[in-house]
Amino acid sequence: MSRTATVHRQTSETDIRVHLDLDAAAPATAPRTGHGFLDHMLDALARHSRLHLTVEAQGDLHIDPHHLIEDTGITLGQALHQALGDRRGIERYGSAFVPMDETLAHVVVDLSGRAHLAFEPERLDVYGDAGGMNHYHLREFLRGLCNHAGVTLHVRLLAGREAHHVIEAVVKALARALRDAVQVTGEAMPSTKGSL
């Protein structure tokens, strides 16, 4: 079974196309969203998850990066949901710690079919932004991903205050957790309910 998806989502604020292949060995093409730091994070997500991810997007950046970042998370979530299919045989769970200088992020993912985001960095004193992207934008990206992929995601910041390092460590930890969770390691449905 092919675990791929292509999703095109267009609104009056954004136009986003995501292609995701959970099993391709070929490297992904560089993301093109018009927002440099978002491109950098999507590239990090693809590289550290080892998933083939292509993103082409445009949005109303003349207003704010919020719409583009949130809608990219939504579209990526839709693609992940489609690519996972019925989720039979997947590992389901993944967890990763990632340091970046003074920052340490911990991300745990459950591809449960149920959407939930626990995002602890919003309780901490994270300052600054990275190219106009801050940790609140990251929260909205992750919320969109969770809601549309059916993913439970816990993000903990164990150390760190500078937004660039916080965002990058969280995204890389997410990538590494996803890398484990999407792997096919058997044939059974990974749930006592018989479905996810």
PDB file of C-alpha atoms in Angstrom:
ATOM      1  CA  MET A   1       0.000   0.000   0.000  1.00  0.00           C
ATOM      2  CA  SER A   2       1.317   3.416  -0.949  1.00  0.00           C
ATOM      3  CA  ARG A   3       1.570   5.739   2.043  1.00  0.00           C
ATOM      4  CA  THR A   4       1.494   9.006   0.149  1.00  0.00           C
ATOM      5  CA  ALA A   5      -0.764  12.033  -0.016  1.00  0.00           C
ATOM      6  CA  THR A   6      -1.006  15.277  -1.913  1.00  0.00           C
ATOM      7  CA  VAL A   7      -3.229  17.983  -0.451  1.00  0.00           C
ATOM      8  CA  HIS A   8      -4.035  21.367  -1.941  1.00  0.00           C
ATOM      9  CA  ARG A   9      -5.739  23.828   0.412  1.00  0.00           C
ATOM     10  CA  GLN A  10      -6.759  27.275  -0.790  1.00  0.00           C
ATOM     11  CA  THR A  11      -8.430  30.064   1.143  1.00  0.00           C
ATOM     12  CA  SER A  12      -8.683  33.822   0.689  1.00  0.00           C
ATOM     13  CA  GLU A  13      -5.550  34.093   2.876  1.00  0.00           C
ATOM     14  CA  THR A  14      -3.322  31.213   1.734  1.00  0.00           C
ATOM     15  CA  ASP A  15      -2.712  28.758  -1.095  1.00  0.00           C
ATOM     16  CA  ILE A  16      -0.814  25.655   0.058  1.00  0.00           C
ATOM     17  CA  ARG A  17       0.151  22.387  -1.601  1.00  0.00           C
ATOM     18  CA  VAL A  18       1.767  19.579   0.431  1.00  0.00           C
ATOM     19  CA  HIS A  19       3.056  16.258  -0.872  1.00  0.00           C
ATOM     20  CA  LEU A  20       4.048  13.665   1.724  1.00  0.00           C
ATOM     21  CA  ASP A  21       5.503  10.190   1.221  1.00  0.00           C
ATOM     22  CA  LEU A  22       6.116   8.225   4.411  1.00  0.00           C
ATOM     23  CA  ASP A  23       8.331   5.633   2.724  1.00  0.00           C
ATOM     24  CA  ALA A  24      10.237   7.344  -0.108  1.00  0.00           C
ATOM     25  CA  ALA A  25      14.007   7.136  -0.045  1.00  0.00           C
ATOM     26  CA  ALA A  26      14.410  10.153  -2.336  1.00  0.00           C
ATOM     27  CA  PRO A  27      15.167  13.466  -0.625  1.00  0.00           C
ATOM     28  CA  ALA A  28      12.462  16.097  -0.477  1.00  0.00           C
ATOM     29  CA  THR A  29      12.646  19.269  -2.496  1.00  0.00           C
ATOM     30  CA  ALA A  30      13.293  22.514  -0.649  1.00  0.00           C
ATOM     31  CA  PRO A  31      10.093  24.047   0.744  1.00  0.00           C
ATOM     32  CA  ARG A  32       8.907  27.285  -0.853  1.00  0.00           C
ATOM     33  CA  THR A  33       6.513  29.283   1.318  1.00  0.00           C
ATOM     34  CA  GLY A  34       7.818  32.821   0.939  1.00  0.00           C
ATOM     35  CA  HIS A  35       8.765  32.834   4.630  1.00  0.00           C
ATOM     36  CA  GLY A  36      12.434  32.043   5.148  1.00  0.00           C
ATOM     37  CA  PHE A  37      12.298  30.696   8.679  1.00  0.00           C
ATOM     38  CA  LEU A  38       9.210  28.574   7.985  1.00  0.00           C
ATOM     39  CA  ASP A  39      11.064  27.090   4.998  1.00  0.00           C
ATOM     40  CA  HIS A  40      14.020  26.381   7.283  1.00  0.00           C
ATOM     41  CA  MET A  41      11.764  24.594   9.801  1.00  0.00           C
ATOM     42  CA  LEU A  42       9.953  22.545   7.148  1.00  0.00           C
ATOM     43  CA  ASP A  43      13.313  21.512   5.730  1.00  0.00           C
ATOM     44  CA  ALA A  44      14.448  20.478   9.229  1.00  0.00           C
ATOM     45  CA  LEU A  45      11.203  18.544   9.706  1.00  0.00           C
ATOM     46  CA  ALA A  46      11.753  16.623   6.465  1.00  0.00           C
ATOM     47  CA  ARG A  47      15.444  15.927   7.093  1.00  0.00           C
ATOM     48  CA  HIS A  48      15.129  14.772  10.692  1.00  0.00           C
ATOM     49  CA  SER A  49      11.956  12.728  10.149  1.00  0.00           C
ATOM     50  CA  ARG A  50      13.419  11.214   6.955  1.00  0.00           C
ATOM     51  CA  LEU A  51      10.008  11.696   5.364  1.00  0.00           C
ATOM     52  CA  HIS A  52       9.656  12.944   1.814  1.00  0.00           C
ATOM     53  CA  LEU A  53       7.924  16.302   2.256  1.00  0.00           C
ATOM     54  CA  THR A  54       7.323  18.925  -0.394  1.00  0.00           C
ATOM     55  CA  VAL A  55       5.587  22.197   0.475  1.00  0.00           C
ATOM     56  CA  GLU A  56       4.702  25.016  -1.893  1.00  0.00           C
ATOM     57  CA  ALA A  57       2.751  27.855  -0.354  1.00  0.00           C
ATOM     58  CA  GLN A  58       1.923  31.502  -0.497  1.00  0.00           C
ATOM     59  CA  GLY A  59       0.042  33.647   1.938  1.00  0.00           C
ATOM     60  CA  ASP A  60      -0.776  37.160   3.055  1.00  0.00           C
ATOM     61  CA  LEU A  61       2.647  37.811   4.573  1.00  0.00           C
ATOM     62  CA  HIS A  62       2.094  41.546   4.103  1.00  0.00           C
ATOM     63  CA  ILE A  63      -0.368  41.243   7.009  1.00  0.00           C
ATOM     64  CA  ASP A  64       1.354  38.740   9.301  1.00  0.00           C
ATOM     65  CA  PRO A  65       2.909  35.243   9.048  1.00  0.00           C
ATOM     66  CA  HIS A  66       0.167  33.765  11.264  1.00  0.00           C
ATOM     67  CA  HIS A  67      -2.196  32.613   8.489  1.00  0.00           C
ATOM     68  CA  LEU A  68       0.568  31.020   6.414  1.00  0.00           C
ATOM     69  CA  ILE A  69       2.120  29.184   9.366  1.00  0.00           C
ATOM     70  CA  GLU A  70      -1.182  27.929  10.790  1.00  0.00           C
ATOM     71  CA  ASP A  71      -2.572  26.869   7.408  1.00  0.00           C
ATOM     72  CA  THR A  72       0.655  25.040   6.555  1.00  0.00           C
ATOM     73  CA  GLY A  73       0.217  23.035   9.764  1.00  0.00           C
ATOM     74  CA  ILE A  74      -3.396  22.274   8.813  1.00  0.00           C
ATOM     75  CA  THR A  75      -2.453  21.139   5.306  1.00  0.00           C
ATOM     76  CA  LEU A  76       0.447  19.034   6.562  1.00  0.00           C
ATOM     77  CA  GLY A  77      -1.932  17.438   9.082  1.00  0.00           C
ATOM     78  CA  GLN A  78      -4.395  16.584   6.321  1.00  0.00           C
ATOM     79  CA  ALA A  79      -1.598  15.013   4.264  1.00  0.00           C
ATOM     80  CA  LEU A  80      -0.314  12.993   7.228  1.00  0.00           C
ATOM     81  CA  HIS A  81      -3.826  11.732   7.988  1.00  0.00           C
ATOM     82  CA  GLN A  82      -4.285  10.581   4.384  1.00  0.00           C
ATOM     83  CA  ALA A  83      -0.824   9.037   4.071  1.00  0.00           C
ATOM     84  CA  LEU A  84      -1.248   6.994   7.269  1.00  0.00           C
ATOM     85  CA  GLY A  85      -4.386   5.324   5.913  1.00  0.00           C
ATOM     86  CA  ASP A  86      -5.942   3.016   8.516  1.00  0.00           C
ATOM     87  CA  ARG A  87      -2.653   3.114  10.516  1.00  0.00           C
ATOM     88  CA  ARG A  88      -2.424  -0.678  10.618  1.00  0.00           C
ATOM     89  CA  GLY A  89       1.024  -1.961  11.576  1.00  0.00           C
ATOM     90  CA  ILE A  90       2.517   1.408  12.527  1.00  0.00           C
ATOM     91  CA  GLU A  91       4.651   1.844  15.611  1.00  0.00           C
ATOM     92  CA  ARG A  92       2.162   4.573  16.670  1.00  0.00           C
ATOM     93  CA  TYR A  93       4.256   6.181  19.430  1.00  0.00           C
ATOM     94  CA  GLY A  94       7.410   8.265  19.197  1.00  0.00           C
ATOM     95  CA  SER A  95       9.442  10.353  21.609  1.00  0.00           C
ATOM     96  CA  ALA A  96      12.540  12.490  21.222  1.00  0.00           C
ATOM     97  CA  PHE A  97      14.718  14.902  23.162  1.00  0.00           C
ATOM     98  CA  VAL A  98      16.606  17.477  21.102  1.00  0.00           C
ATOM     99  CA  PRO A  99      19.109  20.001  22.473  1.00  0.00           C
ATOM    100  CA  MET A 100      20.074  23.216  20.728  1.00  0.00           C
ATOM    101  CA  ASP A 101      22.681  25.168  22.648  1.00  0.00           C
ATOM    102  CA  GLU A 102      20.941  26.304  25.857  1.00  0.00           C
ATOM    103  CA  THR A 103      17.598  24.803  24.787  1.00  0.00           C
ATOM    104  CA  LEU A 104      16.284  21.289  25.431  1.00  0.00           C
ATOM    105  CA  ALA A 105      12.960  20.194  23.950  1.00  0.00           C
ATOM    106  CA  HIS A 106      11.050  16.970  24.519  1.00  0.00           C
ATOM    107  CA  VAL A 107       8.275  15.899  22.143  1.00  0.00           C
ATOM    108  CA  VAL A 108       6.069  12.826  22.484  1.00  0.00           C
ATOM    109  CA  VAL A 109       3.631  11.827  19.732  1.00  0.00           C
ATOM    110  CA  ASP A 110       0.800   9.310  19.571  1.00  0.00           C
ATOM    111  CA  LEU A 111      -0.742   8.713  16.141  1.00  0.00           C
ATOM    112  CA  SER A 112      -3.943   7.760  17.946  1.00  0.00           C
ATOM    113  CA  GLY A 113      -6.536   9.273  15.638  1.00  0.00           C
ATOM    114  CA  ARG A 114      -7.413  11.674  18.474  1.00  0.00           C
ATOM    115  CA  ALA A 115      -6.317  15.292  18.354  1.00  0.00           C
ATOM    116  CA  HIS A 116      -4.743  16.834  21.427  1.00  0.00           C
ATOM    117  CA  LEU A 117      -1.930  19.355  21.870  1.00  0.00           C
ATOM    118  CA  ALA A 118      -0.215  19.958  25.193  1.00  0.00           C
ATOM    119  CA  PHE A 119       2.169  22.849  24.549  1.00  0.00           C
ATOM    120  CA  GLU A 120       4.223  23.874  27.578  1.00  0.00           C
ATOM    121  CA  PRO A 121       6.452  26.596  26.053  1.00  0.00           C
ATOM    122  CA  GLU A 122       3.543  29.065  26.218  1.00  0.00           C
ATOM    123  CA  ARG A 123       3.837  28.937  30.020  1.00  0.00           C
ATOM    124  CA  LEU A 124       7.481  29.954  29.929  1.00  0.00           C
ATOM    125  CA  ASP A 125       9.318  33.196  29.309  1.00  0.00           C
ATOM    126  CA  VAL A 126      10.338  32.640  25.683  1.00  0.00           C
ATOM    127  CA  TYR A 127      11.442  35.883  24.061  1.00  0.00           C
ATOM    128  CA  GLY A 128      12.022  37.170  20.555  1.00  0.00           C
ATOM    129  CA  ASP A 129      11.166  35.688  17.204  1.00  0.00           C
ATOM    130  CA  ALA A 130      12.894  34.137  14.221  1.00  0.00           C
ATOM    131  CA  GLY A 131      12.192  35.961  10.994  1.00  0.00           C
ATOM    132  CA  GLY A 132       8.824  37.053  12.360  1.00  0.00           C
ATOM    133  CA  MET A 133       7.925  33.572  13.658  1.00  0.00           C
ATOM    134  CA  ASN A 134       7.515  33.201  17.418  1.00  0.00           C
ATOM    135  CA  HIS A 135       6.557  30.340  19.727  1.00  0.00           C
ATOM    136  CA  TYR A 136       2.880  31.278  19.527  1.00  0.00           C
ATOM    137  CA  HIS A 137       3.031  30.774  15.756  1.00  0.00           C
ATOM    138  CA  LEU A 138       4.647  27.404  16.430  1.00  0.00           C
ATOM    139  CA  ARG A 139       1.741  26.500  18.723  1.00  0.00           C
ATOM    140  CA  GLU A 140      -0.772  27.303  15.973  1.00  0.00           C
ATOM    141  CA  PHE A 141       1.225  25.265  13.421  1.00  0.00           C
ATOM    142  CA  LEU A 142       1.205  22.292  15.809  1.00  0.00           C
ATOM    143  CA  ARG A 143      -2.472  22.756  16.682  1.00  0.00           C
ATOM    144  CA  GLY A 144      -3.376  22.662  12.986  1.00  0.00           C
ATOM    145  CA  LEU A 145      -1.230  19.562  12.493  1.00  0.00           C
ATOM    146  CA  CYS A 146      -2.776  17.745  15.482  1.00  0.00           C
ATOM    147  CA  ASN A 147      -6.372  18.638  14.676  1.00  0.00           C
ATOM    148  CA  HIS A 148      -6.170  17.520  11.063  1.00  0.00           C
ATOM    149  CA  ALA A 149      -3.880  14.486  11.422  1.00  0.00           C
ATOM    150  CA  GLY A 150      -5.578  13.047  14.503  1.00  0.00           C
ATOM    151  CA  VAL A 151      -2.417  13.222  16.572  1.00  0.00           C
ATOM    152  CA  THR A 152      -1.835  13.568  20.298  1.00  0.00           C
ATOM    153  CA  LEU A 153       1.256  15.699  20.841  1.00  0.00           C
ATOM    154  CA  HIS A 154       3.010  16.739  24.036  1.00  0.00           C
ATOM    155  CA  VAL A 155       5.683  19.433  23.769  1.00  0.00           C
ATOM    156  CA  ARG A 156       7.828  20.188  26.804  1.00  0.00           C
ATOM    157  CA  LEU A 157      10.562  22.778  27.001  1.00  0.00           C
ATOM    158  CA  LEU A 158      13.058  21.656  29.626  1.00  0.00           C
ATOM    159  CA  ALA A 159      15.482  24.537  29.054  1.00  0.00           C
ATOM    160  CA  GLY A 160      15.740  27.557  26.804  1.00  0.00           C
ATOM    161  CA  ARG A 161      14.285  31.018  26.337  1.00  0.00           C
ATOM    162  CA  GLU A 162      15.387  32.306  22.926  1.00  0.00           C
ATOM    163  CA  ALA A 163      12.647  31.790  20.323  1.00  0.00           C
ATOM    164  CA  HIS A 164      14.863  30.690  17.427  1.00  0.00           C
ATOM    165  CA  HIS A 165      16.421  27.889  19.446  1.00  0.00           C
ATOM    166  CA  VAL A 166      13.119  26.913  21.094  1.00  0.00           C
ATOM    167  CA  ILE A 167      11.235  26.640  17.782  1.00  0.00           C
ATOM    168  CA  GLU A 168      14.034  24.771  16.033  1.00  0.00           C
ATOM    169  CA  ALA A 169      14.564  22.285  18.869  1.00  0.00           C
ATOM    170  CA  VAL A 170      10.821  21.571  19.078  1.00  0.00           C
ATOM    171  CA  VAL A 171      10.500  21.021  15.319  1.00  0.00           C
ATOM    172  CA  LYS A 172      13.514  18.700  15.228  1.00  0.00           C
ATOM    173  CA  ALA A 173      12.211  16.741  18.220  1.00  0.00           C
ATOM    174  CA  LEU A 174       8.826  16.458  16.503  1.00  0.00           C
ATOM    175  CA  ALA A 175      10.542  15.189  13.379  1.00  0.00           C
ATOM    176  CA  ARG A 176      12.477  12.509  15.220  1.00  0.00           C
ATOM    177  CA  ALA A 177       9.387  11.407  17.162  1.00  0.00           C
ATOM    178  CA  LEU A 178       7.368  11.178  13.934  1.00  0.00           C
ATOM    179  CA  ARG A 179      10.155   9.182  12.280  1.00  0.00           C
ATOM    180  CA  ASP A 180       9.654   6.439  14.871  1.00  0.00           C
ATOM    181  CA  ALA A 181       5.859   6.650  15.106  1.00  0.00           C
ATOM    182  CA  VAL A 182       5.092   6.268  11.373  1.00  0.00           C
ATOM    183  CA  GLN A 183       7.312   3.207  10.903  1.00  0.00           C
ATOM    184  CA  VAL A 184       5.544   0.003   9.923  1.00  0.00           C
ATOM    185  CA  THR A 185       6.716  -2.594  12.425  1.00  0.00           C
ATOM    186  CA  GLY A 186       4.000  -5.245  12.114  1.00  0.00           C
ATOM    187  CA  GLU A 187       0.617  -6.065  10.642  1.00  0.00           C
ATOM    188  CA  ALA A 188      -1.731  -5.654  13.584  1.00  0.00           C
ATOM    189  CA  MET A 189      -3.715  -2.564  14.450  1.00  0.00           C
ATOM    190  CA  PRO A 190      -1.786  -0.906  17.309  1.00  0.00           C
ATOM    191  CA  SER A 191      -4.865  -0.524  19.521  1.00  0.00           C
ATOM    192  CA  THR A 192      -6.921  -2.774  21.804  1.00  0.00           C
ATOM    193  CA  LYS A 193      -9.989  -1.170  20.192  1.00  0.00           C
ATOM    194  CA  GLY A 194      -9.128  -2.688  16.836  1.00  0.00           C
ATOM    195  CA  SER A 195      -9.017   0.677  15.068  1.00  0.00           C
ATOM    196  CA  LEU A 196      -7.418   4.100  15.334  1.00  0.00           C
TER     197      LEU A 196
END
